[in-house]
CSV table of N, CA and C and ligand atoms in Angstrom, one decimal:
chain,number,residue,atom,x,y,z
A,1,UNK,N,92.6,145.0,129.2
A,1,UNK,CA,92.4,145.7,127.9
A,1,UNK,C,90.9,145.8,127.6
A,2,UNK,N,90.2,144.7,127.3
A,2,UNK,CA,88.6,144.4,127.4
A,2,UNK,C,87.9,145.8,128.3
A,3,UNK,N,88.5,145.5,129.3
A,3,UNK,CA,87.5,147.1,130.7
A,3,UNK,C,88.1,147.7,130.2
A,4,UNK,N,89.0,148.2,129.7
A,4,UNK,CA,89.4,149.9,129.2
A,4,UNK,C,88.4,149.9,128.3
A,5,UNK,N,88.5,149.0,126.9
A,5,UNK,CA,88.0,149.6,126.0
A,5,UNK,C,86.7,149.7,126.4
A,6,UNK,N,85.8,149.1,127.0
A,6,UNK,CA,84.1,149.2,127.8
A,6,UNK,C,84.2,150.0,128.2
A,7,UNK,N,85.0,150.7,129.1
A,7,UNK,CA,84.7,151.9,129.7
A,7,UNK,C,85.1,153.1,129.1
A,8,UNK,N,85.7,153.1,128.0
A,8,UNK,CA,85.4,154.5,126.9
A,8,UNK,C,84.4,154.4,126.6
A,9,UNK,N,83.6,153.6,126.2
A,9,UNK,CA,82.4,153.4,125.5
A,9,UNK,C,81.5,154.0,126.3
A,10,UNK,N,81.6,153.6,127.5
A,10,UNK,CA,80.4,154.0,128.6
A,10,UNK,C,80.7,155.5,129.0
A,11,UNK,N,82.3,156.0,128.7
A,11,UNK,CA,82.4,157.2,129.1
A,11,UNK,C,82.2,158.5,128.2
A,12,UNK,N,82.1,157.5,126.8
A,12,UNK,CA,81.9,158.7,125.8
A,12,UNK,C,79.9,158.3,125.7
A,13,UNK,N,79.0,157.4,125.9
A,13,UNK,CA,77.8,157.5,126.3
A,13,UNK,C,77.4,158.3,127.2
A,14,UNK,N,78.1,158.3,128.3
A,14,UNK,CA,77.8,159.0,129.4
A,14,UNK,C,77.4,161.0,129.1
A,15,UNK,N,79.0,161.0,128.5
A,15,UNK,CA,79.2,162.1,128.2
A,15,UNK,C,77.9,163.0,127.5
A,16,UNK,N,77.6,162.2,126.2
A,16,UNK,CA,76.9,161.9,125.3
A,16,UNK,C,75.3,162.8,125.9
A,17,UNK,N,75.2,161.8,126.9
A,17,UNK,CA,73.4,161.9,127.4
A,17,UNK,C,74.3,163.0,128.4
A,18,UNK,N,75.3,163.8,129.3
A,18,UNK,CA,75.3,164.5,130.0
A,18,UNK,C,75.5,166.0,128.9
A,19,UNK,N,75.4,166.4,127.9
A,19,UNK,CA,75.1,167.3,126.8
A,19,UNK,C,74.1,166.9,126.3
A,20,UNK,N,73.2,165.9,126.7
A,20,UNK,CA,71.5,166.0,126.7
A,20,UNK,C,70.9,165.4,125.2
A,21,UNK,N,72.2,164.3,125.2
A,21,UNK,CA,71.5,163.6,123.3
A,21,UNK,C,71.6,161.9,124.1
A,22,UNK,N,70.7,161.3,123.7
A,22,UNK,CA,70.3,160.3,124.2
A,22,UNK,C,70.4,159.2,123.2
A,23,UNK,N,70.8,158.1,123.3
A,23,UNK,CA,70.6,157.2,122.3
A,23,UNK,C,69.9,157.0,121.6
A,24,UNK,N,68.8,157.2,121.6
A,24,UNK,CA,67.3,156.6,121.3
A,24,UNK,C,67.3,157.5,120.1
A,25,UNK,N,67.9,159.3,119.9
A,25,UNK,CA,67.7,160.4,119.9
A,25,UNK,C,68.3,159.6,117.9
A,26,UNK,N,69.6,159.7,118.4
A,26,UNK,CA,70.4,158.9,117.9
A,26,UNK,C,69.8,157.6,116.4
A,27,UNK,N,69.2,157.0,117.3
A,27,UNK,CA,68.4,156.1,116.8
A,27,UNK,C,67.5,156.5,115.5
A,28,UNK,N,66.6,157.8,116.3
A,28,UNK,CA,65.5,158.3,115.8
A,28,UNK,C,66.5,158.8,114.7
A,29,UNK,N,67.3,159.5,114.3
A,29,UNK,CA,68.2,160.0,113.0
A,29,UNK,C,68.9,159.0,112.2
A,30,UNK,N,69.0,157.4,112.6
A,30,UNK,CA,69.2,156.8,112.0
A,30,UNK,C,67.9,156.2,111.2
A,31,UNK,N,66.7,155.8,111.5
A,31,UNK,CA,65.6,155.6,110.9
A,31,UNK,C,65.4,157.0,110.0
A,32,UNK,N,65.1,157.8,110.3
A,32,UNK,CA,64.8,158.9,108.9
A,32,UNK,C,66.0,158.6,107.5
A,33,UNK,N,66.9,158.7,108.1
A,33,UNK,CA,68.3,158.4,107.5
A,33,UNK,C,68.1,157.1,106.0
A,34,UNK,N,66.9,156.2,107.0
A,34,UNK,CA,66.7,154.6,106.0
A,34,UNK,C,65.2,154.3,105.7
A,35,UNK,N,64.8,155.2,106.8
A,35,UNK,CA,63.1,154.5,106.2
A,35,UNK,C,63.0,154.9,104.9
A,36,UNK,N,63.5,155.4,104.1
A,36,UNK,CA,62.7,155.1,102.4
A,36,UNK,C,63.5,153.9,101.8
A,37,UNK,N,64.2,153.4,102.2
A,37,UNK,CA,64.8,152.1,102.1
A,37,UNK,C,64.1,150.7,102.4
A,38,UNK,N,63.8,150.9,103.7
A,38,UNK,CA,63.4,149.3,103.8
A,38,UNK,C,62.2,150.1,104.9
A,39,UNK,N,61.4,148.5,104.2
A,39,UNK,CA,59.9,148.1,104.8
A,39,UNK,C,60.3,147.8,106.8
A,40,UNK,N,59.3,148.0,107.4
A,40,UNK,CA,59.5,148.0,108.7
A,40,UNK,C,60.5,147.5,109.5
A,41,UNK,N,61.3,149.1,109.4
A,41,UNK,CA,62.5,149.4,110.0
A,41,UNK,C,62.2,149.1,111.5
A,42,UNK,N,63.5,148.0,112.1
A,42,UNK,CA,63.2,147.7,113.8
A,42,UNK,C,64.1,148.5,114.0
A,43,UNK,N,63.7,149.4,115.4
A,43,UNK,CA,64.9,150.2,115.8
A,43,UNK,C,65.8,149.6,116.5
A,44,UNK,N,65.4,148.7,117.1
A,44,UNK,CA,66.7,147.5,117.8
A,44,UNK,C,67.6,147.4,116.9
A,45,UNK,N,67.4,147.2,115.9
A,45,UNK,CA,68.6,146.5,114.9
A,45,UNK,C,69.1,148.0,114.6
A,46,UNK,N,68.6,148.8,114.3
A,46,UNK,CA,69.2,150.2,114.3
A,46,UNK,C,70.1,150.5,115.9
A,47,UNK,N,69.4,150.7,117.0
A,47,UNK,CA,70.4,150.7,117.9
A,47,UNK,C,71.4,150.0,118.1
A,48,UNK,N,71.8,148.9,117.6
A,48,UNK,CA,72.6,147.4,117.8
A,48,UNK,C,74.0,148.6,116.9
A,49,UNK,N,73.3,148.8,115.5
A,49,UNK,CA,74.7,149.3,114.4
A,49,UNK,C,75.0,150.6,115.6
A,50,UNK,N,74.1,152.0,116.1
A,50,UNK,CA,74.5,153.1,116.6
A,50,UNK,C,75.8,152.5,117.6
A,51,UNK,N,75.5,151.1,118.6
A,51,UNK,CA,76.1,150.9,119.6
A,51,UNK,C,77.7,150.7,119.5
A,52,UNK,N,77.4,149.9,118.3
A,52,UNK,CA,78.5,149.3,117.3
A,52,UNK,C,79.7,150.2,117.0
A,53,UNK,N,79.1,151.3,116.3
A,53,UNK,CA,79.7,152.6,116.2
A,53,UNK,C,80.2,153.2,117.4
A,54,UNK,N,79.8,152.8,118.3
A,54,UNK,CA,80.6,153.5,119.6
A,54,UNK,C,81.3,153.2,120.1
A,55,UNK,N,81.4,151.3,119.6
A,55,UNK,CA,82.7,150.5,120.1
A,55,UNK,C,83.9,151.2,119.6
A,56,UNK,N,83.9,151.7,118.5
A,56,UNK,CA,85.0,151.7,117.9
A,56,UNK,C,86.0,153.3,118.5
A,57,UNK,N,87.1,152.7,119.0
A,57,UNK,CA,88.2,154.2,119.8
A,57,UNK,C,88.1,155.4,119.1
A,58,UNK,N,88.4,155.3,118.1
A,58,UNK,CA,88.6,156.5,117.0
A,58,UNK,C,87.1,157.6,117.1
A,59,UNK,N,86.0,156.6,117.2
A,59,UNK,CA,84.4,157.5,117.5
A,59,UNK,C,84.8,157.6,119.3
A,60,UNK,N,85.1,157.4,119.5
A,60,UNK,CA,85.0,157.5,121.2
A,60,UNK,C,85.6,158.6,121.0
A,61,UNK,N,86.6,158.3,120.7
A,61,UNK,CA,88.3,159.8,120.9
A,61,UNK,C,87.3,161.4,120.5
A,62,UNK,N,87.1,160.9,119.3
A,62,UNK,CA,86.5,161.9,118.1
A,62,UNK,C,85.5,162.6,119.3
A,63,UNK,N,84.5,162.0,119.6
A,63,UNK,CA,83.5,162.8,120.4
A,63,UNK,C,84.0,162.9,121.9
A,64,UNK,N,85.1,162.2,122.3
A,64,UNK,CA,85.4,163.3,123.6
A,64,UNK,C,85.9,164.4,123.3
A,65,UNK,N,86.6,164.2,121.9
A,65,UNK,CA,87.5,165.9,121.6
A,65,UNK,C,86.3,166.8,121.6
A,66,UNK,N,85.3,166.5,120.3
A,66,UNK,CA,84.6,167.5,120.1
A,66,UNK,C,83.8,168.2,121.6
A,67,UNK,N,83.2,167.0,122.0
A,67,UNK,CA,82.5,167.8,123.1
A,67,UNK,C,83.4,168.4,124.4
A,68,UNK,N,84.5,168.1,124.3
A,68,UNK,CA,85.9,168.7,125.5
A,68,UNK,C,86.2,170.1,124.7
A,69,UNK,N,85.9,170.2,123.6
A,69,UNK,CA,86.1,171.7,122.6
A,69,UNK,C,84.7,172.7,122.8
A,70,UNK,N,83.6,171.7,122.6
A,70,UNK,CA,82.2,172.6,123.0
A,70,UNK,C,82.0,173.6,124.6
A,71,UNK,N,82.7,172.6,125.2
A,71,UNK,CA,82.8,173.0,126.8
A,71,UNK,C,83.9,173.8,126.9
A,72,UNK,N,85.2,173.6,126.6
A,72,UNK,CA,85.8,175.1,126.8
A,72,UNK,C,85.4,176.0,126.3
A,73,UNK,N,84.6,175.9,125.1
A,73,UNK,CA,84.4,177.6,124.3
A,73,UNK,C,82.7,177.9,125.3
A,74,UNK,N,82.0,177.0,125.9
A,74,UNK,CA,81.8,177.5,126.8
A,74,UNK,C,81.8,178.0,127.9
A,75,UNK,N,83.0,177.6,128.6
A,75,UNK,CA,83.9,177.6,129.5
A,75,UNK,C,84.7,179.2,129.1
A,76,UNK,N,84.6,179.9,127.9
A,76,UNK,CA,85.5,180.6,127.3
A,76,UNK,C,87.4,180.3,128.2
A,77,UNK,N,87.6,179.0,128.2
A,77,UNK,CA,88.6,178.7,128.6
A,77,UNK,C,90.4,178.7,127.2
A,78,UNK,N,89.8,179.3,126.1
A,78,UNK,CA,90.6,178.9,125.5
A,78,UNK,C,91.9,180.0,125.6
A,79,UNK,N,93.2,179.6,125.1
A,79,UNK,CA,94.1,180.8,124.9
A,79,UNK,C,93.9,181.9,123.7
A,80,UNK,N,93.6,181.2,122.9
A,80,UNK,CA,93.3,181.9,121.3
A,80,UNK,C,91.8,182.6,121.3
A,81,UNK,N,91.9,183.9,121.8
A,81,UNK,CA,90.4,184.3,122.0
A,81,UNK,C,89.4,184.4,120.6
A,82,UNK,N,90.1,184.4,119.6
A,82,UNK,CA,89.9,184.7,118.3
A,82,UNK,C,89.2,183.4,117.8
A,83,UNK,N,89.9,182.4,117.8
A,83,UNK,CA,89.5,181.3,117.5
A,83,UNK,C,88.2,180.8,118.5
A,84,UNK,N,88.0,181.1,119.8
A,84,UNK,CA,86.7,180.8,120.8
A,84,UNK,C,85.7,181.4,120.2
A,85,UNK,N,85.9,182.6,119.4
A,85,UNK,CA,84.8,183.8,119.7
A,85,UNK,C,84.3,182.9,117.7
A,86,UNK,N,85.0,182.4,117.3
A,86,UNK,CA,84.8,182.2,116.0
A,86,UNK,C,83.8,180.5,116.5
A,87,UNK,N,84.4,179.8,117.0
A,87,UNK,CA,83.7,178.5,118.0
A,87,UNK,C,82.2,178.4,118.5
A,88,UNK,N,82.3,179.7,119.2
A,88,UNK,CA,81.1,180.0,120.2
A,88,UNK,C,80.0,180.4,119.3
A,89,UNK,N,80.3,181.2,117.7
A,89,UNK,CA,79.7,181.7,116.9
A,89,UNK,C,79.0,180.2,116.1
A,90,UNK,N,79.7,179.4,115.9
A,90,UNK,CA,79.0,178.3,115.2
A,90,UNK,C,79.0,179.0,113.7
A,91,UNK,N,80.4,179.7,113.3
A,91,UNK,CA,80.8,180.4,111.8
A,91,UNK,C,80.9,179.6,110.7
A,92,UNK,N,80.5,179.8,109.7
A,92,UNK,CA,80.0,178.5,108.5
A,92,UNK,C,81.0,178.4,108.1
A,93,UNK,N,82.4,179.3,107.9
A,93,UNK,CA,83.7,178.8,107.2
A,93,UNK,C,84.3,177.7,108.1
A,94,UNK,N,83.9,177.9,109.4
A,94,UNK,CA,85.2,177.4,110.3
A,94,UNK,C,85.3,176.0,110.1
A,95,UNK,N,84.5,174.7,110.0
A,95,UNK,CA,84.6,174.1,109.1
A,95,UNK,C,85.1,172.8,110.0
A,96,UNK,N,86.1,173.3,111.0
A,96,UNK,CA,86.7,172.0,111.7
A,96,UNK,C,86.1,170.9,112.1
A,97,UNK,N,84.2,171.4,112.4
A,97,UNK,CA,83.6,170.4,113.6
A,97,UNK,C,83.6,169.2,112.4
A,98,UNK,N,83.0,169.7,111.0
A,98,UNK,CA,83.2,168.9,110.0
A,98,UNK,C,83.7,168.0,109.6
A,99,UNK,N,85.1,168.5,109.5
A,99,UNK,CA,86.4,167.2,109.5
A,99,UNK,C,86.4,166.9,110.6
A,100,UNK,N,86.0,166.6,111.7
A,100,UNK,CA,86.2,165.7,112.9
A,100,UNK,C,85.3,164.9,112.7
A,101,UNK,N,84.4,165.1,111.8
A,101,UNK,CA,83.0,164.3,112.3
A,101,UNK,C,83.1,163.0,110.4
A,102,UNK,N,83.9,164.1,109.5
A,102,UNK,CA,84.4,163.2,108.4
A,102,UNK,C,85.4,161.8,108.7
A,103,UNK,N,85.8,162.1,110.2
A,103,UNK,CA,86.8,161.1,110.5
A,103,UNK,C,85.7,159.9,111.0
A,104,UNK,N,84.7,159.7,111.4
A,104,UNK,CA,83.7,158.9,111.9
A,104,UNK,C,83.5,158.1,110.5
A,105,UNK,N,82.6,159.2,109.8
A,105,UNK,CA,81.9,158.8,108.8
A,105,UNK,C,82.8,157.9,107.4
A,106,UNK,N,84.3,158.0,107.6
A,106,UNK,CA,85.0,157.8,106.8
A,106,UNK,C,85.8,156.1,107.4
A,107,UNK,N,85.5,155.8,107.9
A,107,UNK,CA,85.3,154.4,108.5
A,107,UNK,C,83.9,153.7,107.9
A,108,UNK,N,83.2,154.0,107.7
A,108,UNK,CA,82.1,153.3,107.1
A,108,UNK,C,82.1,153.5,106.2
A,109,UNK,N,82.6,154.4,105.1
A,109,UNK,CA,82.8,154.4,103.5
A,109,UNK,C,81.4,155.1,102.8
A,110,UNK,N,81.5,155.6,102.1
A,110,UNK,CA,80.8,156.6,101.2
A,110,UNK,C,79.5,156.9,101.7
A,111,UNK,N,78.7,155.6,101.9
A,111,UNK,CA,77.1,155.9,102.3
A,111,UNK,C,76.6,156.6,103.5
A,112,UNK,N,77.9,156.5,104.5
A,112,UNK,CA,77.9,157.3,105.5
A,112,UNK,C,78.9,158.8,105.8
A,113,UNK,N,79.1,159.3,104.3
A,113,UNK,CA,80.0,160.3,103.9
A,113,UNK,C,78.2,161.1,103.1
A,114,UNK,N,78.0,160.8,102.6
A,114,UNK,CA,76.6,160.8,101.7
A,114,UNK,C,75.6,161.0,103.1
A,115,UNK,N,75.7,160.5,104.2
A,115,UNK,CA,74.5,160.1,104.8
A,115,UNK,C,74.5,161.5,106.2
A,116,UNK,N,76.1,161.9,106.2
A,116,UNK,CA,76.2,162.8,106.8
A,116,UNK,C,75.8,164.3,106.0
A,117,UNK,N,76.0,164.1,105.2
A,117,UNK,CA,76.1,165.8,104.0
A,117,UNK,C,74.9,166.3,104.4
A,118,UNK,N,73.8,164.8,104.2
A,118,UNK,CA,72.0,164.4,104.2
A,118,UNK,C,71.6,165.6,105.4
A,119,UNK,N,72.3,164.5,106.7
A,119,UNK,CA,71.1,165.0,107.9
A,119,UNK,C,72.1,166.3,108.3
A,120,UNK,N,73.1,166.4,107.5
A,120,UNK,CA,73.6,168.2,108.1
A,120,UNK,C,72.7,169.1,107.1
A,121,UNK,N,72.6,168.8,106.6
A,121,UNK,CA,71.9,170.0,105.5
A,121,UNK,C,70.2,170.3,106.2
A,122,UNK,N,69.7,168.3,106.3
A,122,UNK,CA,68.0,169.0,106.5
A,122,UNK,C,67.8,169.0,107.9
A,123,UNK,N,68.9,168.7,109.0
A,123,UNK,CA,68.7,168.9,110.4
A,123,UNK,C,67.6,168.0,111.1
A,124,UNK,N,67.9,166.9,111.2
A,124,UNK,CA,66.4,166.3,111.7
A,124,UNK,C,67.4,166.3,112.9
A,125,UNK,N,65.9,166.2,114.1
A,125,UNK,CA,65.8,165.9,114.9
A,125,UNK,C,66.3,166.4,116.3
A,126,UNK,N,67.3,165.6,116.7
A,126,UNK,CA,68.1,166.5,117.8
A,126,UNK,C,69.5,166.8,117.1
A,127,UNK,N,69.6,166.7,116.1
A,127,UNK,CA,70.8,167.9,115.2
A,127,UNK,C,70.6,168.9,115.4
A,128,UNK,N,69.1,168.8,115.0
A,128,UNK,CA,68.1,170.2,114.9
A,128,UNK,C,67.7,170.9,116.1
A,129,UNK,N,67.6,170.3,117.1
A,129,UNK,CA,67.6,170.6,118.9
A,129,UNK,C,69.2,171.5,119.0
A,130,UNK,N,70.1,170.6,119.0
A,130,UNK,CA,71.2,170.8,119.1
A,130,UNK,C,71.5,172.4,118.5
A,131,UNK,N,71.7,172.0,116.9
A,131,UNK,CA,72.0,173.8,116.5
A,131,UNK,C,71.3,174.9,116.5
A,132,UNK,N,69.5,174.4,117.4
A,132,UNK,CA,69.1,175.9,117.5
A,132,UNK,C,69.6,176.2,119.3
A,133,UNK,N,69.8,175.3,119.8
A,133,UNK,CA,70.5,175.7,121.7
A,133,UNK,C,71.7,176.4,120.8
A,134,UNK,N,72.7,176.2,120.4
A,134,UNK,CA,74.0,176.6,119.8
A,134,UNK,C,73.6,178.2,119.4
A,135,UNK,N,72.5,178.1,118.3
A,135,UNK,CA,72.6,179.7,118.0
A,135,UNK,C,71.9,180.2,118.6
A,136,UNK,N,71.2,179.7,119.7
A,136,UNK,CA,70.7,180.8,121.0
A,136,UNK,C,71.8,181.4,121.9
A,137,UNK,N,72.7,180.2,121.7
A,137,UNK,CA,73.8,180.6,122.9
A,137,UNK,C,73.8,180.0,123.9
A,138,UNK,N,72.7,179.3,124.6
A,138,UNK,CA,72.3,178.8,125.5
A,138,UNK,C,74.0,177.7,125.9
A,139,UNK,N,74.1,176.9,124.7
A,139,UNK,CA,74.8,176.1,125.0
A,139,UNK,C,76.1,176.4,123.8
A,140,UNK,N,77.1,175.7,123.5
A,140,UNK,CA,77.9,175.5,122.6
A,140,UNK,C,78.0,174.1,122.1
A,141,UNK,N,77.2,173.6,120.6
A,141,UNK,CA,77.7,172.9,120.5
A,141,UNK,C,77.1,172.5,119.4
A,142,UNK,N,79.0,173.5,119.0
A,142,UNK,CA,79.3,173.8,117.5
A,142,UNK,C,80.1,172.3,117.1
A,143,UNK,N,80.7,171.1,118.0
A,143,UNK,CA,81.2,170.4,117.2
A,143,UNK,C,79.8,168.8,117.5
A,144,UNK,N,79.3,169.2,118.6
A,144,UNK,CA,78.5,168.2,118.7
A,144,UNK,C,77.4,167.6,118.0
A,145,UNK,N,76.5,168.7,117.2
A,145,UNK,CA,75.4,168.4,116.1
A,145,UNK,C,75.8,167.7,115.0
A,146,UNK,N,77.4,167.5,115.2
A,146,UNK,CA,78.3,167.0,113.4
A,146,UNK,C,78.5,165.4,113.9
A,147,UNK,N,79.1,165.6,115.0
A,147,UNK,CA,79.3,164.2,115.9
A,147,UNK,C,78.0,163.0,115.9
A,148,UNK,N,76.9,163.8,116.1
A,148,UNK,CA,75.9,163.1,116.3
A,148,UNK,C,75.1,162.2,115.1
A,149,UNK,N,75.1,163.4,114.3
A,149,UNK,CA,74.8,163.5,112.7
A,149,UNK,C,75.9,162.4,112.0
A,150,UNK,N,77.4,162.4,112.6
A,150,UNK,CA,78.6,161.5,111.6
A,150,UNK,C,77.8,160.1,112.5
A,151,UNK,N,77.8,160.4,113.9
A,151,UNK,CA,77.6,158.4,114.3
A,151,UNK,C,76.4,158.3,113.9
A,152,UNK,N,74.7,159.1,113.6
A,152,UNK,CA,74.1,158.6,113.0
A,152,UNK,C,74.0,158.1,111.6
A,153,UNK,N,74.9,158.7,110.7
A,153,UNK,CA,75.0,158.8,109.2
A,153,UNK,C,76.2,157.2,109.2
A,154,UNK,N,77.2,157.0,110.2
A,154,UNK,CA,78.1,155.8,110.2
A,154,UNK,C,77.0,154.7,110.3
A,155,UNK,N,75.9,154.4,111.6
A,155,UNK,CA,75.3,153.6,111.6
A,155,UNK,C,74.0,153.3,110.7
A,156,UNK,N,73.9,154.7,110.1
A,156,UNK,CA,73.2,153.9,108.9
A,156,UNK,C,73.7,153.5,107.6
A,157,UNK,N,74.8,153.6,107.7
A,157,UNK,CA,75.8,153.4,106.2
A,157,UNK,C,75.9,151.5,106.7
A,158,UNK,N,76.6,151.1,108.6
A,158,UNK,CA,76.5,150.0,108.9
A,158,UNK,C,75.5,149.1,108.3
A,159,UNK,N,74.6,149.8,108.5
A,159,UNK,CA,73.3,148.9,108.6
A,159,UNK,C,72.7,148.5,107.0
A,160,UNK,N,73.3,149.4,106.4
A,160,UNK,CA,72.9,149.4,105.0
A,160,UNK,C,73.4,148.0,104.2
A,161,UNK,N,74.9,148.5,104.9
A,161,UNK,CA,75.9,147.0,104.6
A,161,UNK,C,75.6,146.1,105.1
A,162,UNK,N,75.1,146.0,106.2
A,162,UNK,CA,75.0,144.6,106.5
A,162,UNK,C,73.5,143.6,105.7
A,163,UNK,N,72.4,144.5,104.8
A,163,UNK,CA,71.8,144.0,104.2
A,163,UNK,C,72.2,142.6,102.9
B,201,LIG,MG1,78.8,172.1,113.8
């Protein structure tokens, strides 16, 4: 049971840095997230909560769906052409990548509901990497910038609590 659950962890990381977002990346959106909070933020202890966040199945599941959804509508592999072409667009009503990534943030309770709204709205970093490849087209990944944004906004809600 122990190696299963390790190896989702490693398989949804893997995944993770193989769509080109890196922990560290991660990291770096959790620090903007809290530096006006506390005096000299360690990023260790910030990466410790991101990791933390990844133990848990429900963030594993969550970001293999999203990013297995980014890749078909890249893939233009879906049945519902309507719904891909709406996907591929990164459409502001469509709304779903959202609630997938409210399922993350909603395990850590409000500060990380608040912490997501945050870095979707002002795009730091590699959110901000992320949804300008998406509206070039280059890549799809309309549910991945929410994903990344919900586990950075969970591990800083973590970290806040554990103060
Ligand atoms: Mg999105």
């Amino acid at each position: 049971m122990k190696t299963k659950l390790l190896s989702l962890k490693t398989e949804a990381i893997s995944l993770l840095q193989s769509r080109g977002v890196s922990l560290d990346e991660i990291v770096d959106c959790v620090y903007f997230l809290q530096q006006e909070y506390h005096q000299n933020l360690d990023k260790k202890i910030l990466m410790e909560s991101v990791l933390s966040v990844l133990d848990k199945r429900e963030v594993q599941f969550a970001l293999m769906t999203a990013i297995e959804l980014d890749i078909m509508t890249e893939k233009k592999r879906f049945e519902n052409k309507n719904l891909e072409a709406v996907i591929a667009r990164d459409e502001g009503l469509f709304g779903t990548d959202e609630v997938l990534a409210y399922g993350i943030c909603n395990l850590y309770g409000s500060i990380a509901l608040t912490n997501f709204g945050f870095i979707d709205k002002q795009k730091f970093g590699v959110v901000a990497r992320l949804n300008e490849e998406g509206k070039k087209g280059i890549k799809c990944h309309t549910f991945l910038d929410d994903m990344v944004g919900a586990i950075a906004a969970a591990a800083a809600s973590r970290f806040a609590h554990s103060l």
